[in-house]
Amino acid sequence: MTETILRVESLTKQFGGVVAVDKVSFEVNRGEIFAVIGPNGAGKTTLFNMITGVLPSTSGDVYFEDKRLTKKKPYQIAQAGVTRTFQNLEVFDNMTVIENVMTGAHITMKTNMLTAGLRLPGVVKEEVKTMSRAIECLEHVGIAHLAYEMSNTLPYGSQRLLEIARAAISKPKLILLDEPMAGLNSEESRQLVDVILKMREEGMTFIFVEHDMETVMSISDRLVVVDNGVKIGEGTPDEVYKNPKVVAAYLGDEEEDTIYA
Ligand SMILES: Nc1ncnc2c1ncn2[C@@H]1O[C@H](COP(=O)(O)OP(=O)(O)O)[C@@H](O)[C@H]1O
Ligand SMILES: [Mg+2]
């Protein structure tokens, strides 16, 4: 039985005169690996920003497990069970790996910075719980042995894995990954794909932006294609490849085996 976990309805974002995302609608099923593809500037990141509350939408709606997320704040959306990673690496250089992962928990933790500063017993207990959960997440992505290294000493691929661990610490049900494979070598990409597949196995749902078509074809169940803010295709990778509109938009060049994301 397929069950809708996320419903995006006619979502629109206008920046001045530019319509970056234009009435885009789609649904994602629980447990799916769902891809969003399209040329540079198509509106993919803006779409993610609206879904995760980083940017307010101009119009349209987002429903997660039938809760309306529209115009909610990022922390409220995280509490509802949706987290993300960013297109550009967003790792705090001056922190150890485990500290970086723990920052992901603060969005849902009961304590705030003020009570944390007072070091109340409850706070310490919560911190210890967060630390062990952080280690668990690092084990999950295969870099627990690097927990106490400074984050900026890690290879790029491991920093990407760190970001996924940080997105996973609050036990979300849906994670959005914005170009997670960008800049990774083939070994690192394979490792990342394995992590995504393993987490899905355990019930996680993923939406990801990716430009490597081989990855999209091999791991996504379904995808949407956006071009100039507009959805121009949707379906399984096979269906999308046969869609004349998609082919015309940017699969046109037969030489290209990758398309821009
Ligand atoms: N904060 C912003 N202010 C103004 N224009 C923006 C902003 N963010 C994105 N855009 C514009 O919106 C369009 C879509 O951008 P983006 O969502 O980053 O595309 P993609 O992620 O598909 O490459 C582009 O034309 C971009 O210049
Ligand atoms: Mg982008």
CSV table of C-alpha atoms and ligand atoms in Angstrom, one decimal:
chain,number,residue,atom,x,y,z
A,1,MET,CA,0.0,0.0,0.0
A,2,THR,CA,1.5,3.3,-1.0
A,3,GLU,CA,0.9,6.2,1.4
A,4,THR,CA,1.5,9.8,0.7
A,5,ILE,CA,4.0,11.4,3.1
A,6,LEU,CA,4.5,14.8,1.4
A,7,ARG,CA,2.1,16.7,-0.8
A,8,VAL,CA,3.3,19.8,-2.6
A,9,GLU,CA,0.4,21.8,-4.1
A,10,SER,CA,0.9,24.5,-6.7
A,11,LEU,CA,3.9,25.8,-4.8
A,12,THR,CA,5.1,29.2,-6.2
A,13,LYS,CA,8.0,31.5,-5.4
A,14,GLN,CA,8.5,34.9,-7.0
A,15,PHE,CA,11.6,36.9,-6.5
A,16,GLY,CA,10.6,40.4,-7.8
A,17,GLY,CA,9.8,39.8,-11.4
A,18,VAL,CA,11.3,36.3,-11.5
A,19,VAL,CA,9.0,33.3,-10.9
A,20,ALA,CA,11.6,30.8,-9.6
A,21,VAL,CA,9.1,28.1,-8.9
A,22,ASP,CA,5.8,28.2,-10.8
A,23,LYS,CA,2.8,26.2,-9.5
A,24,VAL,CA,4.7,23.0,-8.9
A,25,SER,CA,2.8,20.1,-7.5
A,26,PHE,CA,3.8,16.5,-6.7
A,27,GLU,CA,3.4,13.8,-4.1
A,28,VAL,CA,6.0,11.7,-2.4
A,29,ASN,CA,5.2,8.3,-1.0
A,30,ARG,CA,6.5,7.0,2.3
A,31,GLY,CA,9.7,5.1,1.9
A,32,GLU,CA,10.4,6.5,-1.6
A,33,ILE,CA,13.7,7.8,-2.9
A,34,PHE,CA,12.4,10.7,-5.0
A,35,ALA,CA,14.6,12.9,-7.2
A,36,VAL,CA,14.2,16.4,-8.4
A,37,ILE,CA,16.1,17.2,-11.6
A,38,GLY,CA,16.4,20.1,-13.9
A,39,PRO,CA,19.0,22.5,-15.4
A,40,ASN,CA,20.9,25.1,-13.3
A,41,GLY,CA,18.5,27.9,-12.1
A,42,ALA,CA,15.4,25.7,-12.6
A,43,GLY,CA,14.2,26.3,-9.1
A,44,LYS,CA,15.2,23.1,-7.3
A,45,THR,CA,16.9,24.7,-4.3
A,46,THR,CA,14.1,27.3,-4.0
A,47,LEU,CA,11.6,24.4,-3.9
A,48,PHE,CA,13.6,22.8,-1.1
A,49,ASN,CA,13.8,26.1,0.7
A,50,MET,CA,10.0,26.5,0.7
A,51,ILE,CA,9.4,22.9,1.8
A,52,THR,CA,11.8,23.3,4.7
A,53,GLY,CA,10.6,26.8,5.7
A,54,VAL,CA,13.9,28.5,4.9
A,55,LEU,CA,12.0,30.7,2.5
A,56,PRO,CA,8.3,31.6,2.6
A,57,SER,CA,6.3,30.6,-0.4
A,58,THR,CA,4.5,33.2,-2.5
A,59,SER,CA,1.5,30.8,-2.9
A,60,GLY,CA,0.7,27.2,-2.7
A,61,ASP,CA,0.8,24.6,0.0
A,62,VAL,CA,2.9,21.9,1.5
A,63,TYR,CA,1.4,19.0,3.5
A,64,PHE,CA,3.5,16.5,5.5
A,65,GLU,CA,1.5,13.5,6.8
A,66,ASP,CA,-1.5,15.7,6.2
A,67,LYS,CA,-0.2,18.5,8.5
A,68,ARG,CA,-0.1,21.8,6.7
A,69,LEU,CA,3.5,23.0,6.8
A,70,THR,CA,3.0,26.1,4.7
A,71,LYS,CA,4.7,29.2,6.2
A,72,LYS,CA,5.9,27.2,9.2
A,73,LYS,CA,9.4,27.9,10.6
A,74,PRO,CA,12.3,25.6,9.9
A,75,TYR,CA,12.3,24.3,13.5
A,76,GLN,CA,8.6,23.6,13.4
A,77,ILE,CA,9.1,21.7,10.2
A,78,ALA,CA,12.0,19.8,11.7
A,79,GLN,CA,9.9,18.9,14.7
A,80,ALA,CA,7.2,17.6,12.4
A,81,GLY,CA,9.8,15.2,10.9
A,82,VAL,CA,11.4,16.9,7.9
A,83,THR,CA,15.1,17.9,7.8
A,84,ARG,CA,17.6,18.6,5.0
A,85,THR,CA,21.2,19.2,3.9
A,86,PHE,CA,22.3,22.2,1.8
A,87,GLN,CA,23.7,22.4,-1.7
A,88,ASN,CA,26.9,24.0,-0.3
A,89,LEU,CA,28.7,22.3,2.5
A,90,GLU,CA,27.4,23.8,5.8
A,91,VAL,CA,29.8,22.3,8.3
A,92,PHE,CA,31.1,24.3,11.2
A,93,ASP,CA,34.8,24.2,10.8
A,94,ASN,CA,35.6,25.1,14.4
A,95,MET,CA,33.7,22.1,15.9
A,96,THR,CA,34.5,18.5,16.2
A,97,VAL,CA,32.5,16.1,14.0
A,98,ILE,CA,30.2,15.0,17.0
A,99,GLU,CA,29.6,18.6,18.0
A,100,ASN,CA,28.5,19.4,14.4
A,101,VAL,CA,26.1,16.5,14.4
A,102,MET,CA,24.7,17.6,17.8
A,103,THR,CA,23.8,21.0,16.5
A,104,GLY,CA,21.2,19.2,14.4
A,105,ALA,CA,19.4,18.1,17.6
A,106,HIS,CA,19.1,21.6,19.1
A,107,ILE,CA,16.2,22.4,16.8
A,108,THR,CA,14.1,19.8,18.6
A,109,MET,CA,15.7,19.8,22.1
A,110,LYS,CA,13.6,20.9,25.0
A,111,THR,CA,16.3,23.1,26.4
A,112,ASN,CA,17.2,26.4,24.8
A,113,MET,CA,20.5,28.3,25.0
A,114,LEU,CA,19.5,30.1,28.2
A,115,THR,CA,18.7,27.0,30.3
A,116,ALA,CA,21.7,25.2,28.7
A,117,GLY,CA,23.9,28.0,30.0
A,118,LEU,CA,22.7,27.3,33.5
A,119,ARG,CA,23.8,23.6,33.3
A,120,LEU,CA,20.8,22.3,35.1
A,121,PRO,CA,20.8,18.6,35.8
A,122,GLY,CA,18.1,18.0,33.3
A,123,VAL,CA,20.2,19.8,30.7
A,124,VAL,CA,23.3,17.6,31.3
A,125,LYS,CA,21.2,14.5,31.0
A,126,GLU,CA,19.7,15.6,27.8
A,127,GLU,CA,23.2,16.5,26.4
A,128,VAL,CA,24.4,13.0,27.2
A,129,LYS,CA,21.4,11.5,25.4
A,130,THR,CA,22.1,13.7,22.4
A,131,MET,CA,25.8,12.7,22.4
A,132,SER,CA,24.9,9.0,22.3
A,133,ARG,CA,22.3,9.6,19.6
A,134,ALA,CA,25.0,11.6,17.6
A,135,ILE,CA,27.4,8.6,17.8
A,136,GLU,CA,24.6,6.3,16.6
A,137,CYS,CA,24.0,8.6,13.6
A,138,LEU,CA,27.7,8.7,12.8
A,139,GLU,CA,27.9,4.9,13.0
A,140,HIS,CA,25.0,4.8,10.6
A,141,VAL,CA,26.9,6.8,8.0
A,142,GLY,CA,30.1,5.0,8.7
A,143,ILE,CA,32.3,7.7,10.2
A,144,ALA,CA,31.9,7.1,14.0
A,145,HIS,CA,35.7,6.6,14.1
A,146,LEU,CA,36.1,10.3,13.2
A,147,ALA,CA,33.7,11.6,15.9
A,148,TYR,CA,36.4,13.6,17.8
A,149,GLU,CA,38.3,14.9,14.8
A,150,MET,CA,38.0,18.6,13.9
A,151,SER,CA,35.4,18.7,11.1
A,152,ASN,CA,37.5,20.7,8.7
A,153,THR,CA,40.2,18.0,8.7
A,154,LEU,CA,37.8,15.4,7.1
A,155,PRO,CA,37.8,14.6,3.4
A,156,TYR,CA,35.0,16.3,1.5
A,157,GLY,CA,33.0,13.0,1.2
A,158,SER,CA,33.1,12.4,4.9
A,159,GLN,CA,31.9,16.0,5.6
A,160,ARG,CA,28.9,15.2,3.3
A,161,LEU,CA,28.2,12.1,5.4
A,162,LEU,CA,28.5,14.2,8.5
A,163,GLU,CA,25.8,16.5,7.2
A,164,ILE,CA,23.5,13.5,6.7
A,165,ALA,CA,24.2,12.3,10.2
A,166,ARG,CA,23.3,15.8,11.4
A,167,ALA,CA,20.1,15.8,9.4
A,168,ALA,CA,19.2,12.4,10.9
A,169,ILE,CA,19.8,13.1,14.6
A,170,SER,CA,16.3,14.4,15.2
A,171,LYS,CA,14.9,11.2,13.8
A,172,PRO,CA,13.1,12.8,10.9
A,173,LYS,CA,10.8,10.8,8.6
A,174,LEU,CA,11.8,12.7,5.5
A,175,ILE,CA,15.3,14.1,4.5
A,176,LEU,CA,15.9,16.4,1.6
A,177,LEU,CA,19.3,16.3,0.1
A,178,ASP,CA,20.4,19.1,-2.2
A,179,GLU,CA,23.0,17.8,-4.6
A,180,PRO,CA,24.6,15.4,-2.0
A,181,MET,CA,26.9,13.8,-4.6
A,182,ALA,CA,28.4,17.1,-5.9
A,183,GLY,CA,32.1,17.1,-5.7
A,184,LEU,CA,32.4,13.5,-4.5
A,185,ASN,CA,34.7,11.0,-6.2
A,186,SER,CA,33.1,7.7,-7.4
A,187,GLU,CA,34.1,5.8,-4.3
A,188,GLU,CA,32.6,8.5,-2.0
A,189,SER,CA,29.4,8.6,-4.2
A,190,ARG,CA,29.0,4.8,-3.9
A,191,GLN,CA,29.4,5.1,-0.1
A,192,LEU,CA,26.8,7.8,0.0
A,193,VAL,CA,24.4,5.8,-2.2
A,194,ASP,CA,24.8,2.8,0.2
A,195,VAL,CA,24.0,5.0,3.2
A,196,ILE,CA,20.8,6.4,1.5
A,197,LEU,CA,19.7,2.9,0.5
A,198,LYS,CA,20.4,1.5,4.0
A,199,MET,CA,18.4,4.4,5.7
A,200,ARG,CA,15.5,3.9,3.3
A,201,GLU,CA,15.5,0.2,4.2
A,202,GLU,CA,14.9,1.3,7.7
A,203,GLY,CA,12.0,3.4,6.7
A,204,MET,CA,13.4,6.8,5.8
A,205,THR,CA,12.0,8.8,2.9
A,206,PHE,CA,14.3,10.9,0.7
A,207,ILE,CA,14.0,13.7,-1.8
A,208,PHE,CA,17.2,14.6,-3.5
A,209,VAL,CA,18.5,16.9,-6.2
A,210,GLU,CA,21.1,15.3,-8.3
A,211,HIS,CA,22.7,15.9,-11.7
A,212,ASP,CA,24.4,12.5,-12.2
A,213,MET,CA,21.8,10.7,-14.3
A,214,GLU,CA,23.3,7.3,-13.6
A,215,THR,CA,22.7,7.9,-9.8
A,216,VAL,CA,19.2,9.2,-10.5
A,217,MET,CA,18.3,6.2,-12.7
A,218,SER,CA,19.8,3.7,-10.3
A,219,ILE,CA,18.4,4.8,-7.0
A,220,SER,CA,15.3,6.9,-7.5
A,221,ASP,CA,11.9,5.3,-7.5
A,222,ARG,CA,10.3,8.4,-9.2
A,223,LEU,CA,11.3,11.9,-10.0
A,224,VAL,CA,10.0,15.3,-11.2
A,225,VAL,CA,11.7,17.4,-13.8
A,226,VAL,CA,11.6,21.1,-13.5
A,227,ASP,CA,12.7,23.7,-16.1
A,228,ASN,CA,12.4,27.4,-15.6
A,229,GLY,CA,10.4,26.9,-12.4
A,230,VAL,CA,7.8,24.7,-14.2
A,231,LYS,CA,7.3,21.0,-13.8
A,232,ILE,CA,7.8,19.5,-17.2
A,233,GLY,CA,7.9,15.8,-16.4
A,234,GLU,CA,7.2,13.2,-13.7
A,235,GLY,CA,7.3,9.5,-13.3
A,236,THR,CA,9.7,6.6,-13.0
A,237,PRO,CA,13.2,7.1,-14.4
A,238,ASP,CA,12.1,5.1,-17.5
A,239,GLU,CA,9.0,7.2,-18.1
A,240,VAL,CA,10.9,10.4,-17.7
A,241,TYR,CA,13.5,9.4,-20.2
A,242,LYS,CA,10.8,8.7,-22.7
A,243,ASN,CA,9.0,12.0,-22.2
A,244,PRO,CA,9.5,14.1,-25.3
A,245,LYS,CA,9.3,17.4,-23.4
A,246,VAL,CA,12.1,16.3,-21.1
A,247,VAL,CA,14.2,15.1,-24.0
A,248,ALA,CA,13.6,18.4,-25.8
A,249,ALA,CA,14.5,20.5,-22.7
A,250,TYR,CA,17.9,19.0,-22.1
A,251,LEU,CA,18.4,15.4,-23.0
A,252,GLY,CA,18.6,16.7,-26.6
A,253,ASP,CA,22.4,16.3,-26.9
A,254,GLU,CA,22.9,12.6,-27.5
A,255,GLU,CA,26.5,12.9,-26.5
A,256,GLU,CA,25.6,14.0,-22.9
A,257,ASP,CA,25.1,11.2,-20.5
A,258,THR,CA,24.7,13.6,-17.6
A,259,ILE,CA,22.4,16.5,-17.4
A,260,TYR,CA,22.6,19.6,-15.2
A,261,ALA,CA,20.9,19.5,-11.9
B,1,LIG,N1,17.2,34.6,-2.7
B,1,LIG,C1,17.0,34.8,-4.0
B,1,LIG,N2,16.7,36.1,-4.5
B,1,LIG,C2,16.5,36.3,-5.8
B,1,LIG,N3,16.5,35.3,-6.7
B,1,LIG,C3,16.8,34.1,-6.4
B,1,LIG,C4,17.1,33.8,-5.0
B,1,LIG,N4,17.3,32.4,-4.9
B,1,LIG,C5,17.2,31.9,-6.1
B,1,LIG,N5,16.9,32.9,-7.0
B,1,LIG,C6,16.6,32.8,-8.5
B,1,LIG,O1,15.6,31.8,-8.6
B,1,LIG,C7,15.9,30.9,-9.7
B,1,LIG,C8,16.0,29.5,-9.3
B,1,LIG,O2,17.2,29.3,-8.5
B,1,LIG,P1,17.5,28.0,-7.7
B,1,LIG,O3,16.3,27.5,-6.9
B,1,LIG,O4,18.8,28.2,-6.9
B,1,LIG,O5,17.8,27.0,-8.9
B,1,LIG,P2,18.5,25.5,-8.9
B,1,LIG,O6,18.7,25.0,-7.5
B,1,LIG,O7,17.6,24.7,-9.7
B,1,LIG,O8,19.8,25.7,-9.7
B,1,LIG,C9,17.2,31.5,-10.4
B,1,LIG,O9,16.8,32.3,-11.4
B,1,LIG,C10,17.8,32.2,-9.2
B,1,LIG,O10,18.7,33.2,-9.7
B,2,MG,MG,20.3,24.5,-6.5
